[in-house]
Short mmCIF file of C-alpha atoms and ligand atoms in Angstrom, two decimals:
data_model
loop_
_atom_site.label_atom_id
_atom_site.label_comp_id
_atom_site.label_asym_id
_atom_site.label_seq_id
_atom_site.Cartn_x
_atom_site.Cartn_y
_atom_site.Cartn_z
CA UNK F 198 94.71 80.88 112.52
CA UNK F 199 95.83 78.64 110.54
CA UNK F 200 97.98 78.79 106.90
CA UNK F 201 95.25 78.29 104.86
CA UNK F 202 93.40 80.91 107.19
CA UNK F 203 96.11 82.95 106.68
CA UNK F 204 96.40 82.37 102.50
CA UNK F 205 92.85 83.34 102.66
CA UNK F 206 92.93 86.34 103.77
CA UNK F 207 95.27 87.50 102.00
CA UNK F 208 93.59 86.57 98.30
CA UNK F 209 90.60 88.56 99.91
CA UNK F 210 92.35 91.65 100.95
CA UNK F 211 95.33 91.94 98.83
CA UNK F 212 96.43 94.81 101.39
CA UNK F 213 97.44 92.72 103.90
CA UNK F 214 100.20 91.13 102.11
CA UNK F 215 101.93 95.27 102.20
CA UNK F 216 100.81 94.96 106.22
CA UNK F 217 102.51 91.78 106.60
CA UNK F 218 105.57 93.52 105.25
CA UNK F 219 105.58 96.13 107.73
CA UNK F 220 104.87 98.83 105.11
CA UNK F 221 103.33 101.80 105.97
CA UNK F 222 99.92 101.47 104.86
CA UNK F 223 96.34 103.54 104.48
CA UNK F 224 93.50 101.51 104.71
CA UNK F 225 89.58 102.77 103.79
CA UNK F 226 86.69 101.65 105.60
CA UNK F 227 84.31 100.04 103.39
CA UNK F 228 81.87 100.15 106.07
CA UNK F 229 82.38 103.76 106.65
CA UNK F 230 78.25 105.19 106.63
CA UNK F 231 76.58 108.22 107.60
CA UNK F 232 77.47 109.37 110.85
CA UNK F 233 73.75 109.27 111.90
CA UNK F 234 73.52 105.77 111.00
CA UNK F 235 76.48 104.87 112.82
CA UNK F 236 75.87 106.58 115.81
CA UNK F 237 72.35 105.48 116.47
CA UNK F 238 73.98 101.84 115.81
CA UNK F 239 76.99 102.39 118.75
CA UNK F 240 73.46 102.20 121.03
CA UNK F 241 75.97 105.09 123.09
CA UNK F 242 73.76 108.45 122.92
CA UNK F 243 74.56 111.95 123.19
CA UNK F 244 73.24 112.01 126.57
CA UNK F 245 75.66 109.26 128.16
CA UNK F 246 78.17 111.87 126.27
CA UNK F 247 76.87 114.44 128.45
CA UNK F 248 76.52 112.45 131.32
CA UNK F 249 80.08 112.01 131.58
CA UNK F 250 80.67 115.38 130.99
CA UNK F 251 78.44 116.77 133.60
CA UNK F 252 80.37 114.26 136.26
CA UNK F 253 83.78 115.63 134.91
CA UNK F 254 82.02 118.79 136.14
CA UNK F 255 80.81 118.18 139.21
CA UNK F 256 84.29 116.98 140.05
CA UNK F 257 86.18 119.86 138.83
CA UNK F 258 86.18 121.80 142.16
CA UNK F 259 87.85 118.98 144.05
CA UNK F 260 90.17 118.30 141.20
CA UNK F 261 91.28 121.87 141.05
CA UNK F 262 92.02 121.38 144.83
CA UNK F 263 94.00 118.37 145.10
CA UNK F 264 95.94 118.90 141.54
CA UNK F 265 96.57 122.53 141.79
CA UNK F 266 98.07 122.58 138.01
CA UNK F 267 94.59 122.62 137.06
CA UNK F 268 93.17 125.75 139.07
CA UNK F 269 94.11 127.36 135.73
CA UNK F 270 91.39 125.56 134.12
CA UNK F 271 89.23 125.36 137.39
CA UNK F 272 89.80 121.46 137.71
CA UNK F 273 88.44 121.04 133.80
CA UNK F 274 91.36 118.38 132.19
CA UNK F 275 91.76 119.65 128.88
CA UNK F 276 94.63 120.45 126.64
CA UNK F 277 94.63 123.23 124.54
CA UNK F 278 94.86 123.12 120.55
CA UNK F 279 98.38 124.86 118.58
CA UNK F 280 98.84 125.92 114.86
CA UNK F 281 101.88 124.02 113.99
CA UNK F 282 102.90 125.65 110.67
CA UNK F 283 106.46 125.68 110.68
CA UNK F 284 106.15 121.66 110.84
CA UNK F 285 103.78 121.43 108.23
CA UNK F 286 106.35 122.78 105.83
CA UNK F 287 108.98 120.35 107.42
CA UNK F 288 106.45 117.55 106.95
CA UNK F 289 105.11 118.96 103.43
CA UNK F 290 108.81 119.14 102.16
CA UNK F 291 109.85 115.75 103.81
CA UNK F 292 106.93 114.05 102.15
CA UNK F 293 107.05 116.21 98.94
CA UNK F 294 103.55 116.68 99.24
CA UNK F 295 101.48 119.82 99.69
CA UNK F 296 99.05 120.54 102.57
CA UNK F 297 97.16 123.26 101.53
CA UNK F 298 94.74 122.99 104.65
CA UNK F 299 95.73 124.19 108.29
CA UNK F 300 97.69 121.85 110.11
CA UNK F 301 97.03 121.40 114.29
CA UNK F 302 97.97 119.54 117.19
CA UNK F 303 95.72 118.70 119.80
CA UNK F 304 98.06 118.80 122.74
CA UNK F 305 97.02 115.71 125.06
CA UNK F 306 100.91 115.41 125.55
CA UNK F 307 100.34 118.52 127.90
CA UNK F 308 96.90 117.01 129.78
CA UNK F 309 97.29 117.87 133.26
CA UNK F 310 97.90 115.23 135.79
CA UNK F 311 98.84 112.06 133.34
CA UNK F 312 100.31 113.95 130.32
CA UNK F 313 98.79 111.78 127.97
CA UNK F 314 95.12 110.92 126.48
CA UNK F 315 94.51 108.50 129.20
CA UNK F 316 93.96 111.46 131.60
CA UNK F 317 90.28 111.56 129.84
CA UNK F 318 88.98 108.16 130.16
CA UNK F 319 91.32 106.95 132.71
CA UNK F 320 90.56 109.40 135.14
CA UNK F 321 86.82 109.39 134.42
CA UNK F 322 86.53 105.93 135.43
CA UNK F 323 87.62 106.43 138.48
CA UNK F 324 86.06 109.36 139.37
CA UNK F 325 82.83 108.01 138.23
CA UNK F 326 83.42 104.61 140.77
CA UNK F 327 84.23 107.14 143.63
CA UNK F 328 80.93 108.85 143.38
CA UNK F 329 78.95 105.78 143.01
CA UNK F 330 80.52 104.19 145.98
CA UNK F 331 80.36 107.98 148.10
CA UNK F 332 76.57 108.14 147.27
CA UNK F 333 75.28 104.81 147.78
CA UNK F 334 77.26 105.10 151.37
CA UNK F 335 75.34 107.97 151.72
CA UNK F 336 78.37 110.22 152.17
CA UNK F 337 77.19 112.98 149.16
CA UNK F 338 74.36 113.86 146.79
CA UNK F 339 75.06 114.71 143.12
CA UNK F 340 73.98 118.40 143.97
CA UNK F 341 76.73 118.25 147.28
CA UNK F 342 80.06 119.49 147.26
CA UNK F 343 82.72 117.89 145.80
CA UNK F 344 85.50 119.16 147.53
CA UNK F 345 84.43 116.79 150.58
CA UNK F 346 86.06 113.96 148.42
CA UNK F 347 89.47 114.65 150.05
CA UNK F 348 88.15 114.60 153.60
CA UNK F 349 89.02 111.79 155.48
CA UNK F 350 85.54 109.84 156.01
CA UNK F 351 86.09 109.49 151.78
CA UNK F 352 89.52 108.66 151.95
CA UNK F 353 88.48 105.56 154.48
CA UNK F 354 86.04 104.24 152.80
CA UNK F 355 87.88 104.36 149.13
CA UNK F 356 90.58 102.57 151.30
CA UNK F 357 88.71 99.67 151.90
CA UNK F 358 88.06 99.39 148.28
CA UNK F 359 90.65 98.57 145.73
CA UNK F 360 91.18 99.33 141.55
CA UNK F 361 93.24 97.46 139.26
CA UNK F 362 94.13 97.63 136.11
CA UNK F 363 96.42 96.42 133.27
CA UNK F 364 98.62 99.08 131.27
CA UNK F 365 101.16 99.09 128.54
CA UNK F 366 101.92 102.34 131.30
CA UNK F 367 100.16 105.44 130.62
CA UNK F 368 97.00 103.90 131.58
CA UNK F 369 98.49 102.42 134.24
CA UNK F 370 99.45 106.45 135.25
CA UNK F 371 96.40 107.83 135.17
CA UNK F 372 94.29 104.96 136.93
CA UNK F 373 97.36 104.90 139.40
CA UNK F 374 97.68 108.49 140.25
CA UNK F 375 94.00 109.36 140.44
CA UNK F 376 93.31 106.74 142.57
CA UNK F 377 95.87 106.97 145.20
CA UNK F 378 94.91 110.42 145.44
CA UNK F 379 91.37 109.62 146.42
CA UNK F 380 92.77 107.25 148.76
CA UNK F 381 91.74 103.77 147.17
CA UNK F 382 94.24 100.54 147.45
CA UNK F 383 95.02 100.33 143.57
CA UNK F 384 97.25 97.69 141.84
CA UNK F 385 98.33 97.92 138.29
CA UNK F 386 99.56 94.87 136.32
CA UNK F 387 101.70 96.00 133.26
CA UNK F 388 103.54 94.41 130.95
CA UNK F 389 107.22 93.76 129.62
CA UNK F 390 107.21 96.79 127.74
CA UNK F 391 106.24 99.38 129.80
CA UNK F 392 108.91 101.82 131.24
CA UNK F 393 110.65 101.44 134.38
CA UNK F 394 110.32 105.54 135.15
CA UNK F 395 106.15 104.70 134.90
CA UNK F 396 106.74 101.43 137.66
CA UNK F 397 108.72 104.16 139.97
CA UNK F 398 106.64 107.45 139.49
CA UNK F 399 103.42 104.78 140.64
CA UNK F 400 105.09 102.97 143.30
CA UNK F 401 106.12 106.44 144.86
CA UNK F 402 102.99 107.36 144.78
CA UNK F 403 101.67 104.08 146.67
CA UNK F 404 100.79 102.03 143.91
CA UNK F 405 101.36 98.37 143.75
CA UNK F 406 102.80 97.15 140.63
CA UNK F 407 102.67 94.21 139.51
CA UNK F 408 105.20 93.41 136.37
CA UNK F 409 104.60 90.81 133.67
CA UNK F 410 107.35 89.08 131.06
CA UNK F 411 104.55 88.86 128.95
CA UNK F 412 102.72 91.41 126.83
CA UNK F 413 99.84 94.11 127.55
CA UNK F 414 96.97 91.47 126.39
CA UNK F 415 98.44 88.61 129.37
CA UNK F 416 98.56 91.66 131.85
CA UNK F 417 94.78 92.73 131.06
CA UNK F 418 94.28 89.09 131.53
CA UNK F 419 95.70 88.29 134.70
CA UNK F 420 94.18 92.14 136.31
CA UNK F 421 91.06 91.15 135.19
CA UNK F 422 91.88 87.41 136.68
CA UNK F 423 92.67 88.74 139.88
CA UNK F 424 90.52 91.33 140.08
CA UNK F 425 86.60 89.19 139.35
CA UNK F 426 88.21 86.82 142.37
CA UNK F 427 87.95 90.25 144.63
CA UNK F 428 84.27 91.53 145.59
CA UNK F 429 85.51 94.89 146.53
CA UNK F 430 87.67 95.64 143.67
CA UNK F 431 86.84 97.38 140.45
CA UNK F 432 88.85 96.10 137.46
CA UNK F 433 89.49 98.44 134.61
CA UNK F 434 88.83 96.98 131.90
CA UNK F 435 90.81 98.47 129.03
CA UNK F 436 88.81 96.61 126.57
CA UNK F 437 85.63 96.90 127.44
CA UNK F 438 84.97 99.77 129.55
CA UNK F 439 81.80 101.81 128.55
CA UNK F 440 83.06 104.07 131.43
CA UNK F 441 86.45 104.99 129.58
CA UNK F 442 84.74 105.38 126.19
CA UNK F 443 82.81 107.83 127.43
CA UNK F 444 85.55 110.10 129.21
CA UNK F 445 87.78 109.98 126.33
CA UNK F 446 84.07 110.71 124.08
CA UNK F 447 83.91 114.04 126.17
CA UNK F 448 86.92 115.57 123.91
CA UNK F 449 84.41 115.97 121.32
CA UNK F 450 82.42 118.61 122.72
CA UNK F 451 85.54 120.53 124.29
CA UNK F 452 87.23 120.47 119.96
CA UNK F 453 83.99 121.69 119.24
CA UNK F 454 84.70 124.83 121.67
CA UNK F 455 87.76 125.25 121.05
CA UNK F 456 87.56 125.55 117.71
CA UNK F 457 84.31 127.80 117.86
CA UNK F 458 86.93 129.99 120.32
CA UNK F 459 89.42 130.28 117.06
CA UNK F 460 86.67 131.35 114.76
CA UNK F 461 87.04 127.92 112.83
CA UNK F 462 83.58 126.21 111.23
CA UNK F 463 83.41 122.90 110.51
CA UNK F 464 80.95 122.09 107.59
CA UNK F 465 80.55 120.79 104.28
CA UNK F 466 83.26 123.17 102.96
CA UNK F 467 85.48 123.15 105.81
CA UNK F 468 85.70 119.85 107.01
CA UNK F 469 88.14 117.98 109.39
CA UNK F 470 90.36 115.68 109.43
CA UNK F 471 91.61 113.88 112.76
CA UNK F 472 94.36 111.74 112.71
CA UNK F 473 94.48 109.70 116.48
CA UNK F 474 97.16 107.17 117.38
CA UNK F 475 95.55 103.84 118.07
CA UNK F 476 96.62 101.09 120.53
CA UNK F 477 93.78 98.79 121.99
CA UNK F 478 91.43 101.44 120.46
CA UNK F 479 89.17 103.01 123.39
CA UNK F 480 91.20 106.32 123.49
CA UNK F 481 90.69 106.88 119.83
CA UNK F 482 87.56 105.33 119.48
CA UNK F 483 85.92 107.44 122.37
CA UNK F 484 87.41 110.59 120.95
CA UNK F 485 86.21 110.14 117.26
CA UNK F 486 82.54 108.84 118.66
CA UNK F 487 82.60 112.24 120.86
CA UNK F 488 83.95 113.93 117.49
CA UNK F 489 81.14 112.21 115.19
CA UNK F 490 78.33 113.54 117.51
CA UNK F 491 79.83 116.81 117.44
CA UNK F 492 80.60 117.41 113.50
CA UNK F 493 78.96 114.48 112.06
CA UNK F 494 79.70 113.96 108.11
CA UNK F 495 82.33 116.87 108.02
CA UNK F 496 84.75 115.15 110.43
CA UNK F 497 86.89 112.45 109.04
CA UNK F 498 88.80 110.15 111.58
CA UNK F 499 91.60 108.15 110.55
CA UNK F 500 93.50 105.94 113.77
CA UNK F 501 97.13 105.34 113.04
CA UNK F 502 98.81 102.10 114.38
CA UNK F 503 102.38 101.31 114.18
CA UNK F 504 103.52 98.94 111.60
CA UNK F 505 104.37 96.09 113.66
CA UNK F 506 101.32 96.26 115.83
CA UNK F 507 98.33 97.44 113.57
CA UNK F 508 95.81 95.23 115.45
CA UNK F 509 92.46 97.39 115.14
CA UNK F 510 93.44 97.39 110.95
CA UNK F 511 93.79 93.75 110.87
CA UNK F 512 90.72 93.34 113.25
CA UNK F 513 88.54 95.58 111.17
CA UNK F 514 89.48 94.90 107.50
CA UNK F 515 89.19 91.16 108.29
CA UNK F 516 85.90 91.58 110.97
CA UNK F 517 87.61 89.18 113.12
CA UNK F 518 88.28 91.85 115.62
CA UNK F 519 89.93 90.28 119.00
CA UNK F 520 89.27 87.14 117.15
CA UNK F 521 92.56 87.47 114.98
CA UNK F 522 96.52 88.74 117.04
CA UNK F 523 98.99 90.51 114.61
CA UNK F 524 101.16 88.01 114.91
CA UNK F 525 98.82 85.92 113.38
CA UNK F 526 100.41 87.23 110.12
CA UNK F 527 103.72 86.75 111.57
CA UNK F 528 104.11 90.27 112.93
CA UNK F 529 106.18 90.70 116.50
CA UNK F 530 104.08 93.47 118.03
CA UNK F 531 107.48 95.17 119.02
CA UNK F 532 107.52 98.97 118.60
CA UNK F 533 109.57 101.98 120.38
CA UNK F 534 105.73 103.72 120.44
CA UNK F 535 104.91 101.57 124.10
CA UNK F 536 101.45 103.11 124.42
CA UNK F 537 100.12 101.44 121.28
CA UNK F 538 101.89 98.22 121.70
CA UNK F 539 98.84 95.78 121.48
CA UNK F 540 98.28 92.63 119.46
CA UNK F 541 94.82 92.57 119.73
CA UNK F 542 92.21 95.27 119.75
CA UNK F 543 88.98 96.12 121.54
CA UNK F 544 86.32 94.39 119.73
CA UNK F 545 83.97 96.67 121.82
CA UNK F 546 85.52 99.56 120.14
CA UNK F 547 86.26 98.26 116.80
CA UNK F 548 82.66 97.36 116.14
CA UNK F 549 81.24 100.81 117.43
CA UNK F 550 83.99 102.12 114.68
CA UNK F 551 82.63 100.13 111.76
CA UNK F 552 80.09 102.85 110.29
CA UNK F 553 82.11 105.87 111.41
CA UNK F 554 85.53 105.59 110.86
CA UNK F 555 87.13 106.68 107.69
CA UNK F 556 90.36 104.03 107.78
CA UNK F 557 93.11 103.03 109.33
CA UNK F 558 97.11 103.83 108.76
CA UNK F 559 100.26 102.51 109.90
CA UNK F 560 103.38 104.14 110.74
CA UNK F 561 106.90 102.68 110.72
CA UNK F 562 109.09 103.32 114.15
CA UNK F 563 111.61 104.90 112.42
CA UNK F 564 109.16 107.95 111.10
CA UNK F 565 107.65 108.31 114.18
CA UNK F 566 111.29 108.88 116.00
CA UNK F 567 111.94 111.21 112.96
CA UNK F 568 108.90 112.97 113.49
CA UNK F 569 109.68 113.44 116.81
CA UNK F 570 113.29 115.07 116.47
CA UNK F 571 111.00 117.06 113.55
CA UNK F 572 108.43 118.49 116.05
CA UNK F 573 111.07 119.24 118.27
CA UNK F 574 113.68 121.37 116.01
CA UNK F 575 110.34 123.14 114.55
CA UNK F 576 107.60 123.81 116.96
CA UNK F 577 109.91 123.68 120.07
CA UNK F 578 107.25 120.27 121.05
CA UNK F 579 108.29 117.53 122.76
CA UNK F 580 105.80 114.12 122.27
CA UNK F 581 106.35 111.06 123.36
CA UNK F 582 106.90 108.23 120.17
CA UNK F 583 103.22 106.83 120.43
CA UNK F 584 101.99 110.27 119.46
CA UNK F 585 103.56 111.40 116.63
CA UNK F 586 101.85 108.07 114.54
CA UNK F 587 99.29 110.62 113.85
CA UNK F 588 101.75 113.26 112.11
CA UNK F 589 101.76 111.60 108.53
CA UNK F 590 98.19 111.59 108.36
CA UNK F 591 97.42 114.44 106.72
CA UNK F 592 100.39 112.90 103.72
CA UNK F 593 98.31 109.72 103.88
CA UNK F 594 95.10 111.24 103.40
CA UNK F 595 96.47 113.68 100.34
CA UNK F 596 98.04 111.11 99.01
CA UNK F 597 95.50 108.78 98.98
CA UNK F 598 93.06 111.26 97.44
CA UNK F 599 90.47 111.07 100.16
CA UNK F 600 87.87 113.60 99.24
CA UNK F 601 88.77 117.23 99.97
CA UNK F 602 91.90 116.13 102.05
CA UNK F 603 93.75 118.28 99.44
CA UNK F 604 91.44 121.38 100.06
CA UNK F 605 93.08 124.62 101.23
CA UNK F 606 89.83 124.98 103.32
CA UNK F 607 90.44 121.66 104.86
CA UNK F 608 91.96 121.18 108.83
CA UNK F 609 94.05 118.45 109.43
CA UNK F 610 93.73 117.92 113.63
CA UNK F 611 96.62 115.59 114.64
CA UNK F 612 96.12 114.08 118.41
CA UNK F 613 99.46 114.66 120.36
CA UNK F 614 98.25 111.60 122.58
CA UNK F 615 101.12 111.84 125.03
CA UNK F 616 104.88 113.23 125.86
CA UNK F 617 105.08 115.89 129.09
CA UNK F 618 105.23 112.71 131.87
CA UNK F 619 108.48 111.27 130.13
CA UNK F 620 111.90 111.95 132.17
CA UNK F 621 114.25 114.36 130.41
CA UNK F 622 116.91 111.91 129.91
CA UNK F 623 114.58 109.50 127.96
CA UNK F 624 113.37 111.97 125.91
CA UNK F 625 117.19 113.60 125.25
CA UNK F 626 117.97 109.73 124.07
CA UNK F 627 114.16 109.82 121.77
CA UNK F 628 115.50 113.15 119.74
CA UNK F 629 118.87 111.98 119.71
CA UNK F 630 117.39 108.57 117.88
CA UNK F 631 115.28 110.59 115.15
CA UNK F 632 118.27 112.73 114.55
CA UNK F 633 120.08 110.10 113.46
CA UNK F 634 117.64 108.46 111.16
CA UNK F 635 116.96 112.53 109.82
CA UNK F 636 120.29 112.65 108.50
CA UNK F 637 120.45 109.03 106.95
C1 LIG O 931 97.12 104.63 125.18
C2 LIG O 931 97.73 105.53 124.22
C3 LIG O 931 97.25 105.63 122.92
C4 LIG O 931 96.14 104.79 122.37
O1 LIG O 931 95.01 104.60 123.17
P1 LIG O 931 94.23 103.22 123.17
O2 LIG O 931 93.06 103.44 124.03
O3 LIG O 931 95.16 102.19 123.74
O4 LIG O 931 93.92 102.90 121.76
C5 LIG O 931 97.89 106.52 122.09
N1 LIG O 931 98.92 107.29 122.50
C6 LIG O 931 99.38 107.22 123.75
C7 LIG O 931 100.52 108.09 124.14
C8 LIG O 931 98.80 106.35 124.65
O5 LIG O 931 99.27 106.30 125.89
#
């Protein structure tokens, strides 16, 4: 893009000159429609939905087996939901704004396995390749039992076959750990900015990792390189992947129980509000498409980037999608939140979003560590930086006067994508970080 480009866009959408200035930001979707409309659009139905979700089933006995912290759950990956009302007067007071609805925290931080929200799709995806390649080998039938996946005639032919991805890290984790444990030769490329605790957890667990100077976008792009030169191997494709969508889409139905299992309706008078943290956009996007077949009009998603890397806001308000980088407008695309570190967003996902998602928000670095130390001192929670960019989005949303945001009747579900994985030392130096900045 060029300045004139750039000038543009800016006399267009007068918001962008606030984004350029890394201020924190709520952006509405003029393209938001009815959810109907928007769904049958996405061409994704409610039975790929359950598709996946039937697979994630058939599974379950073998994961129950082979990760044993999820016998409690029989092998179903799923996190539960928490009240968090001591931190919605922290937040309420901080913000000097009232939330008369009921704030929640969906607790992907404590997924099984991955501890974050890439346990849904990431973990999917490979499961899903593993059955394809067991049953056209002949080795199972989808009516067979699954618990045969850790016996070794599996595990030898998964290890003739290889996965690879590229990972900011917590994709990375979940694509690494799942497929080691069904035996498969998996590489995963990450970037500069992943952790060095995520390279060693993986390469412990016999992954090969590959490390880039660069950022996530050149690591996608040499996995994927790599990968399309290898018959055999099966490249993730973070951007793309219909496969991941629909894991991460399979959240919808499980809200949608769990909230039936607290007594809570969701209708025209009690609607909800969801508030997920947004990097390349699939985990979000899968979650508020499984969300929007679910509740349709009476849910209200809102993804919340930080404010040096809100690629899917600049891709969507401008329609350029992954045709336009934050640092197009001159941002960096350095944050402390490493699991939504990405320039440029999923034009896959950010097109499916166009009719059903209510806006976009951005989050400075400095909230989100203060948020942290918040959770922490209040709710006894520990989340990882990435996933507290959805805590001010019930303040955006009051503020901002989107309808009934402000009703006592409304629920404000804030997606905890990620925290229980990260060593205690980091974390110790994370709350130690948003103390500081709390007391400025
Ligand atoms: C990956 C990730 C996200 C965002 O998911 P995308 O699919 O990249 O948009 C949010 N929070 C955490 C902790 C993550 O790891």
């Amino acid at each position: 893009m060029n300045e004139t480009e750039k000038i543009d866009w800016i006399e267009k959408l007068p918001l962008l000159k606030k984004i350029i200035e890394k201020q924190e930001v709520l952006w509405r979707n003029p393209l938001n429609s009815d959810s109907a409309t928007g769904i049958a659009q996405s061409g994704i139905t409610a039975a790929d939905v359950k598709e996946a979700s039937d697979r994630l089933k058939r599974f379950a006995p073998y994961i129950a087996n082979v990760f044993p912290e999820t016998a409690a759950t029989n092998g179903i990956i799923e996190s539960p939901i928490t009240a968090i009302p001591k931190m919605k007067e922290a937040l309420a007071a901080t913000y000097e704004t009232a939330i008369p609805g009921e704030l929640l925290l969906k607790q992907d931080n404590a997924l099984p396995i991955s501890g974050s929200i890439k346990a849904r799709g990431g973990i999917y995806e490979v499961l899903k390749h593993a059955e394809t390649l067991a049953i056209e080998h002949g080795l199972i039938e989808q009516d067979g039992d699954y618990t045969r996946f850790a016996e070794p005639e599996f595990r030898n032919l998964f290890a003739k076959h290889k996965i690879a991805v590229g990972s900011t890290g917590n994709l990375g984790l979940s694509i690494g750990i799942m497929s080691a444990k069904l035996g498969f030769n998996v590489t995963v490329h990450m970037s500069a900015d992943a952790k060095q605790w995520k390279k060693d957890l993986l390469r412990e667990k016999g992954v090969t990792v590959v490390e880039y100077a660069d950022d996530y976008s050149k690591a996608v792009e040499e996995g994927r390189r790599q990968a399309e030169a290898d018959p055999l191997c099966h490249f993730v494709d973070d951007e793309n992947s219909l496969d991941l969508f629909l894991g991460y889409a399979v959240a919808g139905e499980r809200v949608a129980e769990q909230l039936q299992e607290r007594g809570k309706k969701v209708d025209e008078d009690n609607p909800l509000f969801v508030y997920l943290p947004c990097g390349v956009g699939g985990g979000p996007g899968g979650v508020a498409f499984g969300l929007k077949l679910q509740f349709g009009d009476n849910v209200h998603c809102f993804f919340a980037e930080p404010t040096h890397s809100p690629c899917m806001t600049i891709g969507m308000m401008t329609g350029l999608h992954d045709e336009v980088s934050v640092t197009d407008f001159g941002l960096d695309n350095q944050t402390a939140a490493d699991g939504l570190a990405v320039g440029t967003p999923s034009a896959f996902v950010g097109k499916k979003m166009e009719p059903l998602l209510e806006g976009c928000y951005t989050v400075a670095d400095e909230t989100m560590f203060k948020l942290l130390t918040m959770i922490a001192d209040t709710e006894d929670i520990r989340l990882e930086p990435s996933a507290l960019a959805g805590m001010t989005g019930p303040i955006q949303a009051i503020r901002n006067e989107m309808p009934k945001a402000d009703a006592p009747s409304a629920m404000h579900l804030v997606w905890g994508t990620g925290g229980s994985m990260v060593p205690e030392n980091e974390m110790d130096i994370y709350y130690g970080i948003g103390k500081g900045i709390g007391r400025k």
